[in-house]
XYZ file of N, CA and C in Angstrom:
477
model
N 19.383 -0.471 10.557
C 18.193 -0.059 11.001
C 17.218 -0.303 11.345
N 16.348 -0.320 12.367
C 15.417 -0.743 13.300
C 14.376 0.258 13.141
N 13.314 -0.210 12.360
C 11.658 0.472 11.649
C 10.951 0.329 12.743
N 10.013 1.171 13.065
C 8.933 0.873 13.903
C 7.099 1.050 13.195
N 6.241 -0.103 12.990
C 5.594 0.106 12.676
C 4.317 0.600 13.513
N 3.867 1.628 12.866
C 2.648 1.692 13.642
C 1.246 2.632 12.648
N 0.050 2.312 12.981
C -0.439 3.077 12.291
C -0.591 4.478 12.005
N -1.221 4.583 10.827
C -0.896 6.205 10.064
C -1.983 7.034 10.655
N -1.733 8.094 11.129
C -2.349 8.933 11.791
C -2.712 10.374 11.373
N -3.386 11.052 11.695
C -3.840 12.720 10.752
C -2.568 13.320 10.946
N -2.150 13.313 12.292
C -1.080 13.924 12.939
C 0.502 13.973 11.898
N 0.224 12.574 11.095
C 1.448 12.306 10.366
C 0.937 12.693 8.427
N 0.102 13.181 8.249
C -0.098 13.834 6.789
C 0.703 14.627 6.424
N 1.622 15.958 6.924
C 2.647 16.699 6.288
C 3.414 15.720 5.959
N 4.124 15.035 6.848
C 5.255 13.866 6.296
C 4.670 13.058 5.643
N 3.458 12.224 5.477
C 3.338 11.847 4.035
C 2.940 12.443 2.791
N 2.659 13.585 2.626
C 2.883 14.347 1.459
C 4.101 15.061 0.994
N 5.168 14.827 2.477
C 6.706 15.554 1.658
C 6.829 13.744 1.342
N 6.621 12.867 1.716
C 7.312 11.712 1.068
C 6.758 11.491 -0.160
N 5.487 11.458 -0.787
C 4.975 10.958 -1.589
C 5.885 12.465 -3.080
N 5.890 13.596 -2.219
C 6.274 14.511 -3.499
C 7.323 14.151 -3.934
N 8.688 13.236 -3.302
C 9.332 13.215 -3.796
C 10.047 11.363 -4.208
N 8.387 10.881 -4.098
C 8.235 9.729 -4.911
C 7.476 9.073 -5.607
N 7.778 9.289 -7.106
C 6.634 9.434 -8.107
C 5.203 8.770 -8.219
N 5.912 6.568 -7.243
C 4.862 6.393 -7.610
C 3.670 6.332 -6.595
N 4.043 6.956 -5.289
C 2.875 7.258 -4.312
C 2.089 7.975 -4.669
N 0.854 7.930 -4.248
C -0.418 8.740 -4.501
C -0.269 10.205 -4.248
N -0.340 11.053 -4.859
C -0.186 12.486 -4.805
C -1.793 13.041 -4.385
N -2.300 12.693 -3.375
C -3.841 13.214 -2.892
C -3.711 14.381 -2.492
N -4.325 15.078 -2.177
C -4.790 16.679 -1.629
C -4.794 15.990 -0.069
N -4.451 16.790 0.462
C -4.415 16.621 1.935
C -6.106 16.229 2.416
N -7.120 16.560 1.887
C -8.931 16.464 2.304
C -8.668 14.876 2.004
N -8.787 14.542 0.721
C -8.211 12.998 0.304
C -7.923 12.441 1.228
N -6.380 12.903 1.765
C -5.587 11.844 2.552
C -6.204 11.947 3.936
N -7.492 12.996 4.301
C -8.252 13.385 5.453
C -8.983 12.307 5.436
N -9.872 11.658 4.491
C -10.620 11.371 4.051
C -10.546 9.866 4.506
N -9.676 9.440 3.694
C -8.972 7.880 3.550
C -8.603 7.282 4.814
N -8.197 8.097 5.871
C -7.755 7.853 7.032
C -8.901 7.651 7.620
N -10.109 8.392 7.383
C -11.363 8.065 8.561
C -11.638 7.180 8.105
N -11.789 6.539 7.214
C -12.712 5.407 6.629
C -12.559 4.014 7.546
N -13.645 3.565 7.908
C -13.106 2.322 8.426
C -12.812 1.263 7.875
N -13.029 0.934 6.826
C -11.991 0.146 5.631
C -10.712 0.217 5.563
N -9.972 1.522 6.001
C -8.743 1.855 5.431
C -7.667 0.838 6.705
N -6.836 0.568 6.199
C -5.505 -0.255 6.650
C -4.545 0.945 6.355
N -4.026 1.219 7.275
C -2.638 1.966 6.434
C -1.867 2.080 8.007
N -0.816 0.942 7.333
C 0.488 1.237 8.419
C 1.945 2.104 7.804
N 2.687 2.291 8.671
C 3.475 3.561 8.446
C 4.491 2.855 9.117
N 5.687 2.883 8.240
C 7.047 2.780 9.523
C 7.414 3.920 9.607
N 8.369 4.018 11.068
C 9.598 4.774 11.127
C 10.842 4.422 11.643
N 11.943 5.276 11.100
C 13.044 4.981 11.885
C 13.576 6.324 12.368
N 13.946 6.252 13.455
C 14.484 7.479 14.082
C 12.813 8.570 14.392
N 12.040 8.071 14.802
C 11.179 8.873 14.930
C 10.730 9.699 13.834
N 11.233 9.152 12.559
C 11.171 9.695 10.600
C 10.242 8.913 10.449
N 8.817 9.414 9.202
C 8.088 8.440 8.397
C 9.268 8.238 7.582
N 9.267 6.490 7.256
C 10.263 6.306 5.921
C 9.473 5.438 4.948
N 8.367 4.943 5.529
C 7.175 4.487 4.612
C 5.938 4.503 5.322
N 5.277 4.252 3.976
C 3.259 4.084 4.618
C 2.926 3.138 3.147
N 1.912 2.221 3.853
C 0.894 1.850 2.639
C -0.796 2.331 3.531
N -1.397 2.336 2.530
C -2.691 1.932 2.131
C -3.615 1.368 1.254
N -4.388 0.724 2.030
C -5.020 -0.404 1.528
C -6.799 0.025 1.803
N -8.132 -0.768 0.849
C -9.408 -0.892 2.236
C -9.714 -1.886 1.973
N -10.035 -2.762 2.562
C -11.213 -3.909 2.483
C -12.559 -3.485 2.220
N -13.014 -4.421 1.554
C -14.747 -4.111 0.502
C -14.799 -5.349 0.465
N -16.102 -6.259 1.318
C -16.291 -7.672 1.502
C -15.202 -8.068 1.871
N -15.106 -9.032 1.000
C -14.008 -9.937 1.398
C -12.550 -9.653 0.565
N -12.374 -8.484 -0.038
C -11.365 -8.377 -1.236
C -10.582 -7.102 -0.936
N -9.125 -6.972 -0.406
C -8.592 -5.916 -0.035
C -7.792 -5.037 -1.404
N -7.634 -4.433 -1.242
C -7.016 -3.651 -2.333
C -5.796 -2.566 -2.109
N -4.956 -2.903 -2.388
C -3.653 -2.133 -2.098
C -3.766 -1.159 -2.560
N -4.117 0.630 -2.280
C -3.938 1.619 -2.910
C -2.783 2.216 -3.190
N -2.208 1.822 -2.161
C -0.732 2.645 -2.179
C 0.316 2.292 -1.130
N 1.782 1.926 -1.923
C 2.586 1.802 -0.826
C 4.100 2.806 -1.490
N 5.095 2.936 -0.488
C 5.790 4.011 -0.863
C 6.959 3.645 0.534
N 7.716 4.144 0.077
C 8.989 4.262 0.739
C 9.970 5.316 0.584
N 10.329 5.933 1.632
C 11.164 7.237 1.015
C 12.880 6.839 0.495
N 13.081 7.468 -0.238
C 14.411 7.165 -1.555
C 15.456 6.891 -0.469
N 15.776 7.210 0.675
C 16.788 6.734 1.705
C 16.813 5.544 2.190
N 15.377 4.759 2.328
C 14.812 3.800 2.916
C 14.941 2.724 2.087
N 14.498 2.648 0.621
C 14.617 1.734 -0.155
C 15.312 0.629 -0.295
N 15.497 -0.722 -0.468
C 16.006 -1.745 -0.422
C 16.343 -2.421 0.774
N 15.432 -2.185 1.666
C 16.263 -2.410 3.122
C 14.607 -3.526 3.693
N 13.656 -3.828 3.362
C 12.843 -4.474 3.660
C 11.393 -3.740 4.214
N 11.501 -2.644 4.282
C 10.410 -1.456 4.279
C 9.163 -2.018 3.668
N 9.204 -1.704 2.693
C 7.898 -2.541 1.579
C 7.364 -3.711 1.621
N 8.310 -4.602 2.334
C 8.092 -6.154 2.390
C 7.415 -5.876 3.661
N 7.806 -5.247 4.575
C 7.179 -5.320 6.133
C 5.705 -4.685 6.252
N 5.918 -3.326 5.263
C 4.360 -2.580 4.952
C 3.105 -3.512 4.230
N 3.825 -4.367 3.570
C 3.183 -5.016 2.571
C 2.248 -6.333 3.382
N 3.951 -6.753 4.264
C 3.537 -7.729 5.059
C 1.749 -7.912 6.049
N 2.407 -6.127 6.757
C 1.492 -5.886 7.388
C -0.165 -5.611 7.318
N -0.161 -5.421 5.653
C -1.515 -5.001 4.950
C -1.995 -6.404 5.014
N -1.125 -7.183 4.638
C -2.146 -9.087 4.355
C -2.361 -9.240 5.577
N -1.680 -9.106 6.645
C -2.143 -9.145 7.921
C -3.876 -9.009 8.223
N -3.246 -7.298 8.188
C -4.490 -6.996 8.889
C -5.885 -6.862 7.609
N -5.800 -7.302 6.793
C -6.412 -7.667 5.811
C -7.232 -8.781 5.932
N -6.398 -9.492 6.519
C -7.039 -10.876 6.610
C -7.731 -10.947 8.305
N -7.459 -10.244 8.779
C -7.702 -9.912 10.135
C -9.575 -9.441 10.009
N -9.517 -8.752 9.151
C -10.516 -8.100 8.397
C -11.592 -8.590 8.111
N -10.871 -10.083 7.383
C -11.964 -10.933 6.985
C -11.516 -11.201 5.373
N -10.666 -10.391 4.748
C -10.500 -10.266 3.242
C -9.751 -11.724 3.138
N -9.995 -12.449 2.029
C -9.649 -13.219 1.108
C -8.721 -13.426 0.137
N -9.022 -12.094 -0.374
C -8.087 -11.888 -1.913
C -7.565 -10.404 -1.234
N -6.150 -10.121 -2.302
C -5.487 -9.251 -2.449
C -4.997 -8.691 -3.581
N -5.636 -7.633 -4.091
C -5.723 -6.683 -5.730
C -4.955 -5.731 -5.472
N -4.317 -5.162 -6.804
C -3.846 -4.372 -7.021
C -3.254 -3.500 -8.531
N -3.073 -2.557 -8.523
C -2.615 -2.353 -10.152
C -1.005 -1.412 -9.905
N -0.538 -1.982 -10.938
C 0.752 -1.139 -10.622
C 1.221 -0.794 -11.834
N 2.452 0.719 -11.981
C 2.636 0.897 -13.000
C 3.727 -0.151 -13.655
N 3.261 -0.569 -15.349
C 4.155 -1.795 -15.821
C 5.370 -1.306 -15.594
N 6.413 -0.873 -15.632
C 7.408 -0.332 -15.942
C 8.399 -0.055 -14.347
N 7.310 -0.154 -13.085
C 7.603 -0.430 -11.945
C 8.269 -1.303 -11.815
N 9.893 -1.840 -12.112
C 9.804 -3.215 -11.552
C 9.834 -3.529 -10.369
N 10.547 -2.614 -9.843
C 10.856 -2.679 -8.220
C 9.764 -2.964 -7.692
N 8.936 -2.389 -7.579
C 7.418 -2.753 -6.893
C 6.801 -4.311 -7.136
N 6.877 -4.402 -8.945
C 6.712 -5.652 -9.335
C 7.381 -6.820 -8.573
N 8.812 -7.071 -8.255
C 9.237 -7.729 -7.730
C 8.939 -7.713 -6.196
N 8.410 -6.922 -5.368
C 8.601 -6.833 -4.169
C 7.078 -7.687 -4.173
N 5.917 -7.500 -5.067
C 4.742 -8.018 -4.932
C 4.801 -9.595 -5.359
N 5.890 -10.169 -6.383
C 5.786 -11.044 -6.973
C 6.333 -11.829 -5.874
N 7.255 -11.126 -4.619
C 7.807 -12.288 -4.041
C 7.004 -12.252 -2.957
N 5.858 -11.442 -2.570
C 5.088 -11.888 -1.753
C 4.073 -12.891 -2.292
N 4.127 -13.095 -3.358
C 3.233 -14.211 -3.926
C 1.793 -13.469 -4.725
N 2.002 -12.273 -5.115
C 0.990 -11.839 -6.166
C 0.882 -12.261 -7.734
N 0.246 -12.227 -8.206
C 0.689 -12.852 -9.894
C 0.319 -11.852 -10.993
N 0.732 -11.537 -11.761
C -0.203 -11.019 -12.633
C -1.133 -11.564 -13.500
N -2.228 -10.302 -13.484
C -3.857 -11.316 -14.038
C -4.590 -10.434 -14.976
N -3.657 -9.265 -15.768
C -4.344 -8.414 -16.664
C -3.152 -7.352 -16.753
N -3.928 -6.252 -17.433
C -3.430 -5.483 -17.819
C -4.622 -4.194 -18.336
N -4.339 -2.950 -17.536
C -5.240 -1.580 -18.250
C -4.046 -1.207 -19.001
N -4.813 -0.889 -20.196
C -3.990 0.022 -20.825
C -4.487 1.248 -20.447
N -2.955 2.474 -20.912
C -3.200 3.882 -20.487
C -3.984 4.144 -19.085
N -3.854 3.334 -17.935
C -4.386 3.713 -16.921
C -4.103 4.837 -15.933
N -2.447 5.179 -16.421
C -2.043 6.124 -15.239
C -1.978 7.113 -15.994
N -1.714 8.539 -15.549
C -1.415 9.728 -16.230
C -0.123 10.120 -16.054
N 0.229 11.355 -17.189
C 1.532 11.741 -15.934
C 2.799 11.162 -15.540
N 3.352 9.952 -16.210
C 3.084 9.811 -17.724
C 2.096 8.650 -18.048
N 1.792 8.749 -18.784
C 0.879 8.018 -19.186
C 1.212 6.520 -19.534
N 0.745 5.494 -18.624
C 1.441 3.984 -18.343
C 0.641 3.161 -18.591
N 1.124 1.853 -19.044
C -0.410 0.737 -18.467
C 0.139 0.261 -16.754
N -1.463 0.098 -16.621
C -1.326 -0.690 -15.142
C -1.196 -2.625 -15.449
N -0.367 -2.825 -14.593
C -0.448 -4.607 -14.379
C -1.340 -4.970 -13.350
N -2.246 -5.623 -13.680
C -3.258 -6.296 -12.624
C -2.600 -7.001 -11.820
N -2.619 -7.107 -10.179
C -1.769 -8.392 -9.847
C -2.955 -8.450 -8.705
N -3.119 -9.714 -8.371
C -3.413 -10.583 -7.260
C -2.925 -11.536 -6.461
N -3.404 -12.096 -5.358
C -3.343 -13.482 -4.660
C -4.438 -14.009 -3.688
N -4.830 -14.699 -3.855
C -5.303 -15.446 -2.598
C -5.099 -15.765 -1.401
N -5.911 -14.875 -0.098
C -5.176 -14.820 1.644
C -5.256 -15.921 2.083
N -6.372 -16.823 1.195
C -6.872 -18.137 2.320
C -8.003 -17.289 3.203
N -8.190 -18.509 4.257
C -9.614 -17.930 5.041
C -9.207 -16.976 5.532
N -9.555 -16.294 6.988
C -9.460 -15.151 7.680
C -9.055 -16.087 8.683
N -8.099 -15.502 9.813
C -8.188 -16.166 11.190
C -9.468 -16.063 11.787
N -9.783 -17.149 12.841
C -10.515 -16.895 13.600
C -10.374 -16.026 14.508
N -11.099 -15.345 15.218
C -11.281 -14.089 16.120
C -10.236 -15.092 17.492
N -9.240 -14.387 17.938
C -8.513 -14.520 18.822
C -7.316 -15.739 18.080
N -7.486 -16.062 17.017
C -6.580 -17.094 16.248
C -5.343 -15.798 16.005
N -3.704 -16.053 15.976
C -2.881 -15.222 16.072
C -2.411 -15.595 14.234
N -2.370 -15.003 13.625
C -1.415 -14.603 12.352
C -0.085 -14.403 12.266
N 0.762 -15.233 11.307
C 2.012 -14.988 11.207
C 2.098 -13.565 11.041
N 3.560 -12.945 11.483
C 4.098 -11.967 11.223
C 4.038 -10.749 12.460
Protein backbone atom coordinates (compact mmCIF):
# COMPACT_ATOMS: atom_id res chain seq x y z
CA UNK A 1 0.00 0.00 0.00
CA UNK A 2 1.51 3.28 -1.10
CA UNK A 3 0.03 6.28 0.66
CA UNK A 4 0.44 9.91 -0.27
CA UNK A 5 0.45 12.56 2.46
CA UNK A 6 -0.73 16.09 1.83
CA UNK A 7 -2.51 18.87 3.66
CA UNK A 8 -6.24 18.37 4.19
CA UNK A 9 -8.26 20.82 2.11
CA UNK A 10 -11.81 22.16 2.15
CA UNK A 11 -12.70 20.00 -0.86
CA UNK A 12 -11.78 16.90 1.20
CA UNK A 13 -14.40 17.56 3.86
CA UNK A 14 -17.12 15.28 2.46
CA UNK A 15 -14.64 12.38 2.55
CA UNK A 16 -13.49 13.42 6.04
CA UNK A 17 -17.04 13.40 7.34
CA UNK A 18 -17.74 10.00 5.72
CA UNK A 19 -14.59 8.52 7.29
CA UNK A 20 -15.48 10.05 10.66
CA UNK A 21 -18.99 8.57 10.49
CA UNK A 22 -17.43 5.07 10.37
CA UNK A 23 -14.84 5.76 13.09
CA UNK A 24 -16.22 6.24 16.61
CA UNK A 25 -12.89 7.72 17.78
CA UNK A 26 -12.94 10.43 15.10
CA UNK A 27 -14.40 13.86 15.83
CA UNK A 28 -17.99 14.18 14.73
CA UNK A 29 -17.79 17.88 14.02
CA UNK A 30 -20.27 19.66 11.78
CA UNK A 31 -19.21 20.79 8.31
CA UNK A 32 -19.12 24.38 9.61
CA UNK A 33 -16.74 23.41 12.43
CA UNK A 34 -14.50 21.50 10.01
CA UNK A 35 -14.35 24.54 7.73
CA UNK A 36 -13.34 26.75 10.67
CA UNK A 37 -10.68 24.26 11.79
CA UNK A 38 -9.07 24.19 8.35
CA UNK A 39 -9.10 27.99 8.13
CA UNK A 40 -7.18 28.47 11.40
CA UNK A 41 -3.60 29.57 10.88
CA UNK A 42 -2.39 27.35 13.71
CA UNK A 43 -3.97 24.16 12.30
CA UNK A 44 -1.84 21.23 11.20
CA UNK A 45 -3.97 18.82 9.14
CA UNK A 46 -2.13 16.09 7.25
CA UNK A 47 -4.21 13.60 5.28
CA UNK A 48 -3.26 10.22 3.84
CA UNK A 49 -4.59 9.12 0.46
CA UNK A 50 -4.40 5.65 -1.08
CA UNK A 51 -5.31 5.36 -4.74
CA UNK A 52 -6.75 8.88 -4.56
CA UNK A 53 -9.12 8.04 -1.69
CA UNK A 54 -8.90 9.50 1.81
CA UNK A 55 -7.49 6.80 4.09
CA UNK A 56 -6.83 8.86 7.22
CA UNK A 57 -6.27 12.30 8.67
CA UNK A 58 -4.94 14.10 11.71
CA UNK A 59 -5.69 17.54 13.11
CA UNK A 60 -3.56 19.45 15.57
CA UNK A 61 -3.32 23.07 16.68
CA UNK A 62 -0.23 24.91 17.82
CA UNK A 63 -0.69 27.53 20.51
CA UNK A 64 2.50 29.31 21.54
CA UNK A 65 4.94 26.38 21.88
CA UNK A 66 2.46 23.55 22.53
CA UNK A 67 0.83 21.39 19.86
CA UNK A 68 -2.41 19.70 20.80
CA UNK A 69 -3.45 16.68 18.77
CA UNK A 70 -7.19 17.17 18.36
CA UNK A 71 -7.92 14.16 16.16
CA UNK A 72 -6.39 11.28 14.30
CA UNK A 73 -8.45 8.74 12.38
CA UNK A 74 -7.71 6.01 9.86
CA UNK A 75 -10.36 4.26 7.77
CA UNK A 76 -11.03 0.71 8.96
CA UNK A 77 -9.66 -0.82 5.73
CA UNK A 78 -6.28 0.88 6.24
CA UNK A 79 -5.67 0.33 9.95
CA UNK A 80 -2.60 -1.49 11.29
CA UNK A 81 -0.61 -0.53 8.18
CA UNK A 82 1.39 2.41 9.52
CA UNK A 83 -0.85 5.27 8.39
CA UNK A 84 -1.58 6.44 11.94
CA UNK A 85 2.14 6.51 12.71
CA UNK A 86 2.87 8.39 9.47
CA UNK A 87 0.18 10.97 10.22
CA UNK A 88 1.42 11.44 13.79
CA UNK A 89 5.02 11.81 12.58
CA UNK A 90 3.88 14.49 10.12
CA UNK A 91 2.03 16.34 12.90
CA UNK A 92 5.19 16.27 15.03
CA UNK A 93 7.39 17.44 12.15
CA UNK A 94 5.10 20.34 11.27
CA UNK A 95 4.55 21.26 14.93
CA UNK A 96 8.30 21.54 15.45
CA UNK A 97 8.60 23.65 12.30
CA UNK A 98 5.99 26.00 13.81
CA UNK A 99 7.98 26.30 17.03
CA UNK A 100 6.21 23.73 19.21
CA UNK A 101 8.38 22.09 21.84
CA UNK A 102 5.63 19.90 23.33
CA UNK A 103 2.83 17.64 22.06
CA UNK A 104 -0.24 16.94 24.19
CA UNK A 105 -3.48 15.02 23.66
CA UNK A 106 -6.45 13.31 25.26
CA UNK A 107 -7.45 9.78 24.26
CA UNK A 108 -10.29 7.54 25.35
CA UNK A 109 -8.93 5.45 28.22
CA UNK A 110 -10.16 2.23 26.55
CA UNK A 111 -8.71 2.98 23.09
CA UNK A 112 -5.82 0.52 23.35
CA UNK A 113 -4.81 0.84 19.68
CA UNK A 114 -4.44 4.62 19.87
CA UNK A 115 -2.67 4.47 23.22
CA UNK A 116 -0.21 1.97 21.73
CA UNK A 117 0.43 4.28 18.79
CA UNK A 118 1.11 7.21 21.11
CA UNK A 119 3.38 5.18 23.39
CA UNK A 120 5.42 3.99 20.37
CA UNK A 121 5.77 7.67 19.35
CA UNK A 122 7.27 8.49 22.75
CA UNK A 123 4.25 9.97 24.50
CA UNK A 124 3.68 9.14 28.15
CA UNK A 125 0.59 9.00 30.32
CA UNK A 126 0.33 12.21 32.35
CA UNK A 127 -3.05 12.05 34.00
CA UNK A 128 -6.73 11.29 33.70
CA UNK A 129 -9.84 13.39 33.08
CA UNK A 130 -12.80 11.56 34.55
CA UNK A 131 -15.95 11.34 32.40
CA UNK A 132 -14.39 13.59 29.73
CA UNK A 133 -16.03 11.89 26.73
CA UNK A 134 -19.73 11.45 26.01
CA UNK A 135 -21.61 8.88 23.92
CA UNK A 136 -20.40 6.70 25.54
CA UNK A 137 -19.21 8.38 28.69
CA UNK A 138 -15.57 7.56 29.28
CA UNK A 139 -12.45 8.87 30.96
CA UNK A 140 -9.72 10.57 28.95
CA UNK A 141 -6.10 9.60 29.39
CA UNK A 142 -3.85 12.67 29.15
CA UNK A 143 -0.65 12.01 27.22
CA UNK A 144 2.27 14.17 26.19
CA UNK A 145 5.89 14.38 25.20
CA UNK A 146 8.53 17.01 24.78
CA UNK A 147 9.51 17.58 21.18
CA UNK A 148 12.80 19.27 21.92
CA UNK A 149 13.61 22.61 20.46
CA UNK A 150 12.19 23.49 17.09
CA UNK A 151 14.59 23.29 14.14
CA UNK A 152 16.26 26.47 12.96
CA UNK A 153 14.88 27.93 9.74
CA UNK A 154 16.27 26.00 6.81
CA UNK A 155 17.23 23.01 9.00
CA UNK A 156 15.77 19.72 7.81
CA UNK A 157 13.70 17.62 10.16
CA UNK A 158 13.70 13.81 10.09
CA UNK A 159 10.86 12.10 8.26
